[in-house]
Coordinates of C-alpha atoms in Angstrom, one line a residue:
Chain A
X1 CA 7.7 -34.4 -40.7
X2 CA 10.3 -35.0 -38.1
X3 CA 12.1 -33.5 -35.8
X4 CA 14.5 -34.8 -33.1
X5 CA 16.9 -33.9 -30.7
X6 CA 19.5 -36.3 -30.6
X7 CA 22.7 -35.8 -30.4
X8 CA 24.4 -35.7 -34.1
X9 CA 27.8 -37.2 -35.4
X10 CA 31.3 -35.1 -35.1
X11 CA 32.6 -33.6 -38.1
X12 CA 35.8 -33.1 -38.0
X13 CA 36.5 -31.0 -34.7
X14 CA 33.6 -29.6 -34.7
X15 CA 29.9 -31.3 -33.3
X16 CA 27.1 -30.5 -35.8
X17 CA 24.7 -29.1 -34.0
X18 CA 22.3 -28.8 -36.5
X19 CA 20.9 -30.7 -39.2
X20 CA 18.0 -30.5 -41.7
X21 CA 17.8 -33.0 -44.2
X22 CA 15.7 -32.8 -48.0
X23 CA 13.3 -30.0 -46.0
X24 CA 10.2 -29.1 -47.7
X25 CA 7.4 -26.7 -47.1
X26 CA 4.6 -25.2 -49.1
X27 CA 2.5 -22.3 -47.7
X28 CA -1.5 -23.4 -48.5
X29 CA -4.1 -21.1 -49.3
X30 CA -7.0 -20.4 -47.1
X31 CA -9.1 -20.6 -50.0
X32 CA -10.2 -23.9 -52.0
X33 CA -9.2 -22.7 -55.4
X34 CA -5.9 -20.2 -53.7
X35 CA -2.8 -20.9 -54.8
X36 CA -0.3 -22.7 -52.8
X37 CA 3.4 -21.3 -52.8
X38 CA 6.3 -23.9 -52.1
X39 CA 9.0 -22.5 -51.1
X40 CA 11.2 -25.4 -50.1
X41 CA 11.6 -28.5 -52.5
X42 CA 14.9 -30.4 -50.7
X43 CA 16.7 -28.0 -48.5
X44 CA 19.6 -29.4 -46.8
X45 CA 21.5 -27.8 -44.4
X46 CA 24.2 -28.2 -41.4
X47 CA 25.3 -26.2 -38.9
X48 CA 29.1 -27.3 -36.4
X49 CA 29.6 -26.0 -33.0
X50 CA 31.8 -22.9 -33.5
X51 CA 31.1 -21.3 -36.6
X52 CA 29.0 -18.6 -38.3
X53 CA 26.9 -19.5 -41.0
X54 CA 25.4 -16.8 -43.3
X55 CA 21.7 -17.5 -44.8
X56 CA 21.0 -15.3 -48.4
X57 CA 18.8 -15.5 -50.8
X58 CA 16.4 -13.1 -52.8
X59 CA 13.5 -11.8 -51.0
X60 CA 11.0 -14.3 -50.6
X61 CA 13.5 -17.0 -51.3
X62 CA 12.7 -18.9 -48.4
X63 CA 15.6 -18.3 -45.5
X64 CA 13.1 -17.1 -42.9
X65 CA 10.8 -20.0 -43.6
X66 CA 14.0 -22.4 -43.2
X67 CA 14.9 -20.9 -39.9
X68 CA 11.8 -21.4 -38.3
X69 CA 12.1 -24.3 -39.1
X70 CA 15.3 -25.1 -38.0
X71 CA 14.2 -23.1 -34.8
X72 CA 10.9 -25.7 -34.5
X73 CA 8.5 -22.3 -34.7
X74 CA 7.6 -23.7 -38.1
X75 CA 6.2 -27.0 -39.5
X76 CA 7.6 -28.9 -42.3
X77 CA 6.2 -30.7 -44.3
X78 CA 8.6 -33.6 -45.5
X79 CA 12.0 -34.0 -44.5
X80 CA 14.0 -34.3 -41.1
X81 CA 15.3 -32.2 -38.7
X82 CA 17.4 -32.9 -35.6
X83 CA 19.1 -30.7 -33.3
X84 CA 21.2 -30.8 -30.1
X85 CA 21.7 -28.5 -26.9
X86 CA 19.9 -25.4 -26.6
X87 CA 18.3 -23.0 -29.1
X88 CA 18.2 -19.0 -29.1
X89 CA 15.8 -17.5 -31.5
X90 CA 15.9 -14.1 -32.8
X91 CA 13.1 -13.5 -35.5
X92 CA 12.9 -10.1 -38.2
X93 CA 10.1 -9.2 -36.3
X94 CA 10.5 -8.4 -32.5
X95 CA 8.1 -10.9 -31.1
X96 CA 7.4 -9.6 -27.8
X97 CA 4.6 -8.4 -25.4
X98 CA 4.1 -4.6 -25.9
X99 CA 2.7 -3.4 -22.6
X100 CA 5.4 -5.8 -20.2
X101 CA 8.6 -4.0 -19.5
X102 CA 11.7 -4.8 -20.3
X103 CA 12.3 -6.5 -17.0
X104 CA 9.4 -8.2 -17.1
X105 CA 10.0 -9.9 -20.5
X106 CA 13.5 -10.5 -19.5
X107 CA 11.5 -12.4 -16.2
X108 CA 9.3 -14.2 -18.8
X109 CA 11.1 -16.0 -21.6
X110 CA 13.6 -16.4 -18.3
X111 CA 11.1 -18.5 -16.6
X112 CA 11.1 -20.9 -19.9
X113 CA 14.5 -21.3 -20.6
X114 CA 14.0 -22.5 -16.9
X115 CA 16.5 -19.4 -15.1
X116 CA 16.4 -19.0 -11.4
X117 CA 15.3 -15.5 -11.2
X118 CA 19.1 -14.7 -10.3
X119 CA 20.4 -16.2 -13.3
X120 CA 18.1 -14.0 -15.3
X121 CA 19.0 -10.7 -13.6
X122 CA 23.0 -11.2 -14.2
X123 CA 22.0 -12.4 -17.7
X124 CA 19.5 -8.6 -18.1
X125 CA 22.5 -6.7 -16.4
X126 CA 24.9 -8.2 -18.6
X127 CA 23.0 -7.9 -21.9
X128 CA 21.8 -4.5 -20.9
X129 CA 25.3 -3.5 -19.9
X130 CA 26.9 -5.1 -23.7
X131 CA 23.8 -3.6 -26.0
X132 CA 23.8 -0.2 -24.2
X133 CA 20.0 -0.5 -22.8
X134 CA 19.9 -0.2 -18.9
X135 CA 18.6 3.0 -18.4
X136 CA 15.3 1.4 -20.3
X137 CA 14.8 -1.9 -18.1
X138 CA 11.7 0.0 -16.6
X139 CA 10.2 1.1 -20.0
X140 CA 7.5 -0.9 -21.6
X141 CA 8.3 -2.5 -25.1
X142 CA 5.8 -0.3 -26.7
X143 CA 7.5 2.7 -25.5
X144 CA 11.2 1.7 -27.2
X145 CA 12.6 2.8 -30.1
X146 CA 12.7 0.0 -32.9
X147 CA 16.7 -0.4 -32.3
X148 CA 16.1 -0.6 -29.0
X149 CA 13.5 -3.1 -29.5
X150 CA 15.8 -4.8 -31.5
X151 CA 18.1 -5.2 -28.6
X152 CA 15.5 -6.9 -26.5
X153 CA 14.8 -9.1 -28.9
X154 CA 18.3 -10.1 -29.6
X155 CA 19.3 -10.3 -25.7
X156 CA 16.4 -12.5 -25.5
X157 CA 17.7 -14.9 -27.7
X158 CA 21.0 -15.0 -26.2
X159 CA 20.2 -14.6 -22.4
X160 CA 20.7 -18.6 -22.0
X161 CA 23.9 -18.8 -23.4
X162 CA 22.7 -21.2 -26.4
X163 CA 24.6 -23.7 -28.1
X164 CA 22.6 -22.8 -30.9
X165 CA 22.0 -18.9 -31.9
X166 CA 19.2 -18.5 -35.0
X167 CA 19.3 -14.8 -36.2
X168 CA 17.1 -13.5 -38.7
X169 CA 18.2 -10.0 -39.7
X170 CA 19.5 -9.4 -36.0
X171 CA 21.1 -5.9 -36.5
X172 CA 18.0 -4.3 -38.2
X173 CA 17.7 -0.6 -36.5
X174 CA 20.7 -0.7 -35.1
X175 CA 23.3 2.3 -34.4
X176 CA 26.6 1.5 -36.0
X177 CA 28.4 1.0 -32.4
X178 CA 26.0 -1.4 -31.5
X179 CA 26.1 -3.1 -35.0
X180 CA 30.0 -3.3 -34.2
X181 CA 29.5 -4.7 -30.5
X182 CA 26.8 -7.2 -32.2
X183 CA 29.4 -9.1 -34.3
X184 CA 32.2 -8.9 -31.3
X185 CA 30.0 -10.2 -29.1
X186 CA 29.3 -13.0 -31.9
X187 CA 32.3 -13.9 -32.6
X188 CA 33.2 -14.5 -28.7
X189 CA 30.4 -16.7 -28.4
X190 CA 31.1 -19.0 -32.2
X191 CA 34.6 -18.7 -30.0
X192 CA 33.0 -20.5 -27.2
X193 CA 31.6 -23.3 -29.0
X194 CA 28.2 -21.5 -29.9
X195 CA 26.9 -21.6 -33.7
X196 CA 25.7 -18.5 -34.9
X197 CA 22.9 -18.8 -37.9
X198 CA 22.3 -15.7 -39.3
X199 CA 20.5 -14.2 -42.3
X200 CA 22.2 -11.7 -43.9
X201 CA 22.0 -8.8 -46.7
X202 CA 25.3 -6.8 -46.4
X203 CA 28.3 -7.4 -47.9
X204 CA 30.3 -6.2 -45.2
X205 CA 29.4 -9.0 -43.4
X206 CA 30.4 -11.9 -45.9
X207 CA 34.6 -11.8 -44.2
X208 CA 32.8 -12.2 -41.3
X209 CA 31.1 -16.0 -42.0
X210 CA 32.7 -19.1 -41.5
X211 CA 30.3 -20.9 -44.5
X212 CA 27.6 -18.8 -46.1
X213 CA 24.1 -20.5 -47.9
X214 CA 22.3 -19.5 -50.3
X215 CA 18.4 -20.3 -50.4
X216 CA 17.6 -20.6 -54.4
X217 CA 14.9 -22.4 -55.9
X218 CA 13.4 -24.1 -52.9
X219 CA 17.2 -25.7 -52.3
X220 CA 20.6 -24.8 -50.3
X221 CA 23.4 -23.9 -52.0
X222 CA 26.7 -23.9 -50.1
X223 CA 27.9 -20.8 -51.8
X224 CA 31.3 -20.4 -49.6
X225 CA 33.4 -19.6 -52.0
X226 CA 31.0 -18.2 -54.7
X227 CA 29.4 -15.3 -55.5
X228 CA 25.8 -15.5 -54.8
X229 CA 23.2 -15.0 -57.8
X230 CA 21.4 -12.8 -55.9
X231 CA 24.7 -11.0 -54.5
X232 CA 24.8 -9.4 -51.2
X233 CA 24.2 -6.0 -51.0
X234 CA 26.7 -3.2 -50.5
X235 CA 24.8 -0.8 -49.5
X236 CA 23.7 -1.3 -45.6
X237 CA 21.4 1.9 -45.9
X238 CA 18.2 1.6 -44.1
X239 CA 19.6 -1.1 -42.0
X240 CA 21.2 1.4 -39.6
X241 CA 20.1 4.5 -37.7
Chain B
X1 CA 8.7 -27.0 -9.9
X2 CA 10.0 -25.3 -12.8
X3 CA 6.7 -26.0 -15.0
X4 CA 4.8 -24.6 -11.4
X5 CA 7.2 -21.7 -12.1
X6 CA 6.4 -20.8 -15.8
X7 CA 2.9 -21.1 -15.6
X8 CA 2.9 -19.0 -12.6
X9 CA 5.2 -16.5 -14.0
X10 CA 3.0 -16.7 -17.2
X11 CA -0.3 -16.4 -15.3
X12 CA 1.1 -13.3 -13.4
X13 CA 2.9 -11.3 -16.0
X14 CA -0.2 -12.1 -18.3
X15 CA -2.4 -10.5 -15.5
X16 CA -0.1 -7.2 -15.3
X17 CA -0.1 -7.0 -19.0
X18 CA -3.8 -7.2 -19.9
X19 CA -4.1 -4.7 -16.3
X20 CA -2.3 -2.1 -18.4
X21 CA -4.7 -2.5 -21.7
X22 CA -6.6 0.7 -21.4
X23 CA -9.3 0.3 -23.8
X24 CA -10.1 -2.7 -21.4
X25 CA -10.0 -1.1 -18.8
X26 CA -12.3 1.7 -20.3
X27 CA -14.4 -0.4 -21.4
X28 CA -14.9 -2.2 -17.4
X29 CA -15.4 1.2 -16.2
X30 CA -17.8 2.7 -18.7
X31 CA -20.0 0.2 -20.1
X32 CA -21.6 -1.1 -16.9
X33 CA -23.0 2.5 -16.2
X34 CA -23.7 3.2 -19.8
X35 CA -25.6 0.0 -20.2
X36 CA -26.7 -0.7 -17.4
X37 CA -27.5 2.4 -14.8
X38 CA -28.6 4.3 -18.1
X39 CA -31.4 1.3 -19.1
X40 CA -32.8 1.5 -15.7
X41 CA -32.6 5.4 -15.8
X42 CA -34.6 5.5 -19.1
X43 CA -37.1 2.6 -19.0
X44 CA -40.7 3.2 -18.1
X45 CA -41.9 1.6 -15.1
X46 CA -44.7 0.0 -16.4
X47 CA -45.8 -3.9 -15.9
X48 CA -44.8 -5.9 -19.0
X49 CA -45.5 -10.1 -20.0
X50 CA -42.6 -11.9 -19.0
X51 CA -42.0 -15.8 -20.8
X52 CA -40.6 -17.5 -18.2
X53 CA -40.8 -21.0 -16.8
X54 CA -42.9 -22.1 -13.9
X55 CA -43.0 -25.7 -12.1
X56 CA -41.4 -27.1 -15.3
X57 CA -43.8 -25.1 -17.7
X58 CA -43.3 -21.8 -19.9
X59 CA -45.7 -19.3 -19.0
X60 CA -46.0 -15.9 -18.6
X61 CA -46.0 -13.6 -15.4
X62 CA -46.3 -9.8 -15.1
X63 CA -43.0 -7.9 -14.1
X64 CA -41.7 -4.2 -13.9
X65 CA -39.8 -3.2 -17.6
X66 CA -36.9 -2.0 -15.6
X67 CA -36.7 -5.4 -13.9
X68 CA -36.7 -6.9 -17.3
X69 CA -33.8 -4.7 -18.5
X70 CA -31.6 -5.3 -15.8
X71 CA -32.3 -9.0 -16.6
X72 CA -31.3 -8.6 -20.3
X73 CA -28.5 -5.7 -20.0
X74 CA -26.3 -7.3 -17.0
X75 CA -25.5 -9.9 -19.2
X76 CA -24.9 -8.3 -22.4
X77 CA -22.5 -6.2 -20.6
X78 CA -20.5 -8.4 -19.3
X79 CA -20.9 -10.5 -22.6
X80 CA -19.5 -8.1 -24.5
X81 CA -16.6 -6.9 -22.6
X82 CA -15.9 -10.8 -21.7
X83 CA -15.7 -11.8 -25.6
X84 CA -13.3 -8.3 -26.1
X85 CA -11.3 -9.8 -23.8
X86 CA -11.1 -12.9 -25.5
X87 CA -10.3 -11.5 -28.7
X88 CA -7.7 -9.4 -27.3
X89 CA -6.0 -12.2 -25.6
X90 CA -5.9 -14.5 -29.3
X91 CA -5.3 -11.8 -31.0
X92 CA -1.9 -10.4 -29.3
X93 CA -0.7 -13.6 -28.3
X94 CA -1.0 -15.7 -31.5
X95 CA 2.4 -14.4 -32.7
X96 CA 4.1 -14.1 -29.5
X97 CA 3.2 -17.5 -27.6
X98 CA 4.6 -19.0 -30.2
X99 CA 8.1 -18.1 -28.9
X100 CA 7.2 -19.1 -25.5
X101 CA 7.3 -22.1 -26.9
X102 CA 10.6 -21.9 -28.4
X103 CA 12.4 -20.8 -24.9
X104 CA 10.8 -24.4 -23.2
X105 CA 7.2 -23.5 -22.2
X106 CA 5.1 -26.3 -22.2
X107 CA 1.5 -26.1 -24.4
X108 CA -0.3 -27.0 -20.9
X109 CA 1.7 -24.1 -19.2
X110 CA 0.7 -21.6 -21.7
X111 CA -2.7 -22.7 -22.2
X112 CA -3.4 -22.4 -18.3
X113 CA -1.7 -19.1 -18.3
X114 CA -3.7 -17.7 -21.0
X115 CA -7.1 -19.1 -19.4
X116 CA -6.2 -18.2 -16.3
X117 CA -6.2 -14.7 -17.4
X118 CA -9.2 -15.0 -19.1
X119 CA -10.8 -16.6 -15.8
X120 CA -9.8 -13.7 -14.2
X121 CA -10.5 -10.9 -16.2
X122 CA -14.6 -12.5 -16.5
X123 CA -14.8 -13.0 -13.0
X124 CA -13.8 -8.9 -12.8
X125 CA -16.1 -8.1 -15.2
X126 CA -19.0 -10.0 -13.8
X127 CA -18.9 -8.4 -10.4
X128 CA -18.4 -5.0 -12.1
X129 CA -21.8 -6.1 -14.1
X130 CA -23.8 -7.4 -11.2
X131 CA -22.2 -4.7 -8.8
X132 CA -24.0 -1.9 -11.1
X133 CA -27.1 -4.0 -11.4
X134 CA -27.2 -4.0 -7.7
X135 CA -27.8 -0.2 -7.2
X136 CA -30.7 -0.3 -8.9
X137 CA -32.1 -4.1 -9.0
X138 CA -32.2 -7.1 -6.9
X139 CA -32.6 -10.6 -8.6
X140 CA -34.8 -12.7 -6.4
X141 CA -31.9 -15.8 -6.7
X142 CA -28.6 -13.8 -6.4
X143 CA -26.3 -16.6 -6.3
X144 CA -28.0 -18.5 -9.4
X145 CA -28.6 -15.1 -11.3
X146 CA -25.0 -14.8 -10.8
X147 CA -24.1 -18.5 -11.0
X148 CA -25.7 -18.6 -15.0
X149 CA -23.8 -15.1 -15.0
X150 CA -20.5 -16.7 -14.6
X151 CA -21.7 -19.2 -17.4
X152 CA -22.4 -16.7 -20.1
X153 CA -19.3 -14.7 -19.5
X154 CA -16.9 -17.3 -19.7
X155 CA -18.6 -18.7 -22.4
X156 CA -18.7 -15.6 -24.3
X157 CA -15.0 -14.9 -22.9
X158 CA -13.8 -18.4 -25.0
X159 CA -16.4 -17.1 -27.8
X160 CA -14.0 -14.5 -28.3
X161 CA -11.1 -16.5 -28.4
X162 CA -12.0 -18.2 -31.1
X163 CA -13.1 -15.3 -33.2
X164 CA -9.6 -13.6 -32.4
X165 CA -8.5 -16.5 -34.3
X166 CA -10.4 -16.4 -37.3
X167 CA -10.5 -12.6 -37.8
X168 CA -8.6 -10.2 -37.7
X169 CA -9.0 -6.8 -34.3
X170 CA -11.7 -4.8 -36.3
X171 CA -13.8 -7.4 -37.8
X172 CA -13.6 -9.3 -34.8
X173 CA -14.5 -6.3 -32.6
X174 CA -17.7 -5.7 -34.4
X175 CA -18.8 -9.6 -34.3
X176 CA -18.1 -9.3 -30.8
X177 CA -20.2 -6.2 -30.3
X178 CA -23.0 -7.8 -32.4
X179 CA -23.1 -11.3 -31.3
X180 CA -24.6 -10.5 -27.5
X181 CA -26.7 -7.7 -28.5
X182 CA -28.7 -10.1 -31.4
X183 CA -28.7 -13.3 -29.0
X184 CA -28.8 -11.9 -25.7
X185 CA -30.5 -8.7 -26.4
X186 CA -32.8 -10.3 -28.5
X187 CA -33.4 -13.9 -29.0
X188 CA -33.3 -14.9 -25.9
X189 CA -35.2 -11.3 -24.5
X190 CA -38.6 -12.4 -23.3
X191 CA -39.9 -9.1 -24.5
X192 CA -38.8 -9.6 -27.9
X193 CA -40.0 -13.2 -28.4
X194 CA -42.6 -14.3 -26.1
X195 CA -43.4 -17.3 -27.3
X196 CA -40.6 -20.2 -26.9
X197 CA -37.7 -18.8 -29.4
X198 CA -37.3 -20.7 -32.6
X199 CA -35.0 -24.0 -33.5
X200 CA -32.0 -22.0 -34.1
X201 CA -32.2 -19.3 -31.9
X202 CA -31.9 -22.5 -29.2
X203 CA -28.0 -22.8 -30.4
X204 CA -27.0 -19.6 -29.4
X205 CA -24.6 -19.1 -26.4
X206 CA -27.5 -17.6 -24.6
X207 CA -30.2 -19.7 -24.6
X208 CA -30.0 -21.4 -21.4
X209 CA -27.9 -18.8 -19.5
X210 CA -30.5 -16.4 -19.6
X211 CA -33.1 -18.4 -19.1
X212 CA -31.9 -19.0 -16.1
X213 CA -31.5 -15.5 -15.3
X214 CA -34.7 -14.5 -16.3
X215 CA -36.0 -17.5 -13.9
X216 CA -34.0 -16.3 -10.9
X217 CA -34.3 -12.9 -11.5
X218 CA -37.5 -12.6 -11.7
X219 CA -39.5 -15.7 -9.6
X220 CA -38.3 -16.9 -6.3
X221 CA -37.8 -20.7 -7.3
X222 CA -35.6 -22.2 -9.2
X223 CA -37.0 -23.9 -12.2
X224 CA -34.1 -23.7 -14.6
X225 CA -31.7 -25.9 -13.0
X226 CA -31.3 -28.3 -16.3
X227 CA -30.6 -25.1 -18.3
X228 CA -27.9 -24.4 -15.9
X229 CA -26.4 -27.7 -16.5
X230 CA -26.6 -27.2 -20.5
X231 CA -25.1 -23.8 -20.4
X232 CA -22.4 -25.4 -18.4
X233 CA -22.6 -28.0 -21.3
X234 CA -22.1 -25.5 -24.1
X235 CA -19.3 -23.6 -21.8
X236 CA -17.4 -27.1 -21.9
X237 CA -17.7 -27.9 -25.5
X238 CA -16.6 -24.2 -26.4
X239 CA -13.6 -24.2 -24.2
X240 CA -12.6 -27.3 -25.5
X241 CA -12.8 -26.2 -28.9
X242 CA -10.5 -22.9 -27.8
X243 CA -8.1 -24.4 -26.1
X244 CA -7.5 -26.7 -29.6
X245 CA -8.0 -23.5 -31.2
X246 CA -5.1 -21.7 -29.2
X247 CA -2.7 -25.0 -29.5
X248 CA -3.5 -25.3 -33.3
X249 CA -2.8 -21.2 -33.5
X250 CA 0.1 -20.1 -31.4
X251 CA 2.3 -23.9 -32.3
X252 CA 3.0 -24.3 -28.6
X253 CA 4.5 -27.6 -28.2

């Protein structure tokens, strides 16, 4: 397994930014006679400054296990993976402390991304102002709705202005303005040099990607200007209130 | 400066966060009387055999039940609510303090944070325990009683930890409610076994800790000092073990 961050080679105009090479990972069992799943067998992937890439696959194909990767949340097990500038996270799940406040998360993950505490109040007003979520700064993450927890989670991916942005089903919960103001606001910051991963299900969204990737059989398919096997579904039902 | 920053931001937010756990909290306000006042409100005061040690030897001396109690309860309070703490702590930030890592914290940032808390959190909880104790019993070595306190709790505090890791909130809650009461309460209770406790009942956490406390409860000299030292011992070797634990578990970098 390795992992660096050294700068990568130009492509083009644009500067890959990321870059995993023949990726592999199987999830062990616990259990001496369990059965181990592997769920990447050769994955390669590469992601340039400036452009939105889609991730798809079939449930339990393997795209959140290749973004955590990617991120460096997740160990792999063979293969390379090097990456350059900074790196903004969004996972499915909000990951976040339940009983801080809003502000006070916004004060902690600031801290790491090494924020004065003024850059992280203009970035909380900013984000707060953009996702619609000021008038809960002062309300604990376990009092939020899930969109609004969404919106946390998002805004703390994106509160350092990455040159990287890793999003794993970003817009889950979301109202349909704010699902709107989600892919503005990503498409100003691919504008500004910033590549946007993303993991996607809807349809709707496929105009909207530079490249798109399928995950299929423990392997990346560049599926850009294919259907996908599994398709992409039409139907954004369930994904917003 | 900036890694002084994140720990201390860490450390602090941590603090408020684990303030705001109720069931903690609870737990710190009500247990202490319940165990503690209530064992010394029940318990006959009638002389019992005490197996303690004297001038390097185990031997037995005559002391008040109650006395005994206080001896045995104290720390199984603060025991248990130390090793809850624990658990809580693993337990909510195994997922989380994973992405701390992602937005540049440092493992050694976290880790301090996290035990920092922890630190805290026992040293609350002890003088909550001994506080109670206080109304209604007065060790005869305060500062050792409380010294081999500090010991146990911590140790008991990291115990948790590690259980947090392997289990998951329920399992974990009743292993942490169980472990104390059968080693503290009684392995190592000199009314329970008064001979000197088997082989294995030597490995528990308690052992030496409450020895100790028994000693300096109880006697006016200090005869326990080595078991001090091993407690201290055991605390080191258990911490160690968490804080590899907690690195292996959250993927802090």
């Amino acid at each position: 397994m390795e992992t660096t961050t050294a700068p990568t080679e130009t492509v083009g105009e644009s500067k890959t930014l990321v870059r995993g090479n023949a990726l592999e990972k199987t999830y062990g069992s616990r259990l001496p006679l369990g059965r181990s799943t592997p769920v990447l067998t050769g994955a390669d992937i590469e992601v340039r400054a400036g452009e939105i890439v889609g991730i798809v696959g079939e449930n339990g194909s393997g795209k959140s296990t290749l973004m955590k990767i990617l991120v460096g949340v997740l160990d792999h097990d063979v293969g390379t993976v090097e990456r350059t500038g900074t790196v903004g996270w969004c996972p499915q799940e909000p990951l976040l402390y339940d009983r801080l406040t809003v502000s006070e998360t916004f004060r902690l993950f600031g801290a790491g991304y090494g924020m004065s505490r003024e850059e992280i109040d203009a970035a909380k007003r900013r984000l707060a102002d953009e996702l619609d979520f000021e008038r809960y700064l002062d309300y604990r993450v376990d009092q939020l709705s899930g969109g609004n927890r969404q919106k946390v989670n998002l805004s703390i991916a994106l509160m350092h202005d990455p040159d990287v942005l890793m999003l794993d089903e970003p817009y889950t919960g979301f109202d349909w303005e704010t699902y709107l103001r989600f892919w503005d606001m990503a498409q100003d910051l691919a504008n500004d040099g910033t590549a946007v991963v993303m993991i996607s299900h809807l349809i709707e969204e496929r105009s909207r990607l530079d490249r798109v990737f399928e995950v299929r059989d423990g392997l990346v398919h560049d599926v850009t200007d294919e259907e996908t096997e599994s398709g992409l579904r039409s139907d954004p039902e369930g994904e917003h209130e | 400066m900036v890694s002084v920053n994140r720990t201390a931001t860490a450390f602090g937010i941590g603090l408020r966060e684990h303030a705001r756990n109720y069931v903690l909290v609870a737990l710190l306000v009500v247990l202490p009387v319940s165990f503690i006042t209530l064992a010394f409100a029940v318990t006959q005061d009638v002389q019992m055999p005490v197996r303690t040690v004297v001038d390097g030897e185990t031997t037995t001396v005559m002391r008040g039940m109650p006395e005994v109690h206080g001896v045995i309860m104290t720390p199984i309070t603060s025991s248990f609510i130390a090793g809850l703490a624990g658990l809580f702590l693993m337990r909510e930030a195994r997922d989380t303090d994973g992405r701390l890592a992602v937005v540049g914290y440092r493992a050694r940032q976290v880790i301090a944070a996290r035990f920092g808390v922890l630190a805290v959190i026992t040293l609350v909880v002890v003088a909550v325990s001994v506080g109670v104790m206080l109304i209604d019993f007065q060790p005869e070595q305060l500062w050792w009683f409380v010294a081999a306190m500090l010991v146990l709790s911590v140790t008991y505090g990291l115990i948790g930890m590690l259980v947090g890791a392997a289990f998951n909130r329920l399992a974990g809650l009743w292993i942490m409610l169980i472990l104390p009461m059968i080693d503290i309460g009684l392995f190592q209770d000199p009314l329970f076994v008064q001979s000197e406790p088997e082989w294995w009942m030597k490995l528990f956490p308690g052992y030496h800790p409450v020895r100790v406390m028994v000693d300096t409860g109880l006697t006016t000299d200090l005869d326990t000092a080595a078991s001090l030292g091993w407690g201290a011992g055991y605390l080191l070797v258990v911490g160690l073990l968490a804080v590899w634990v907690y690195y292996r578990g959250t993927r802090t970098t």
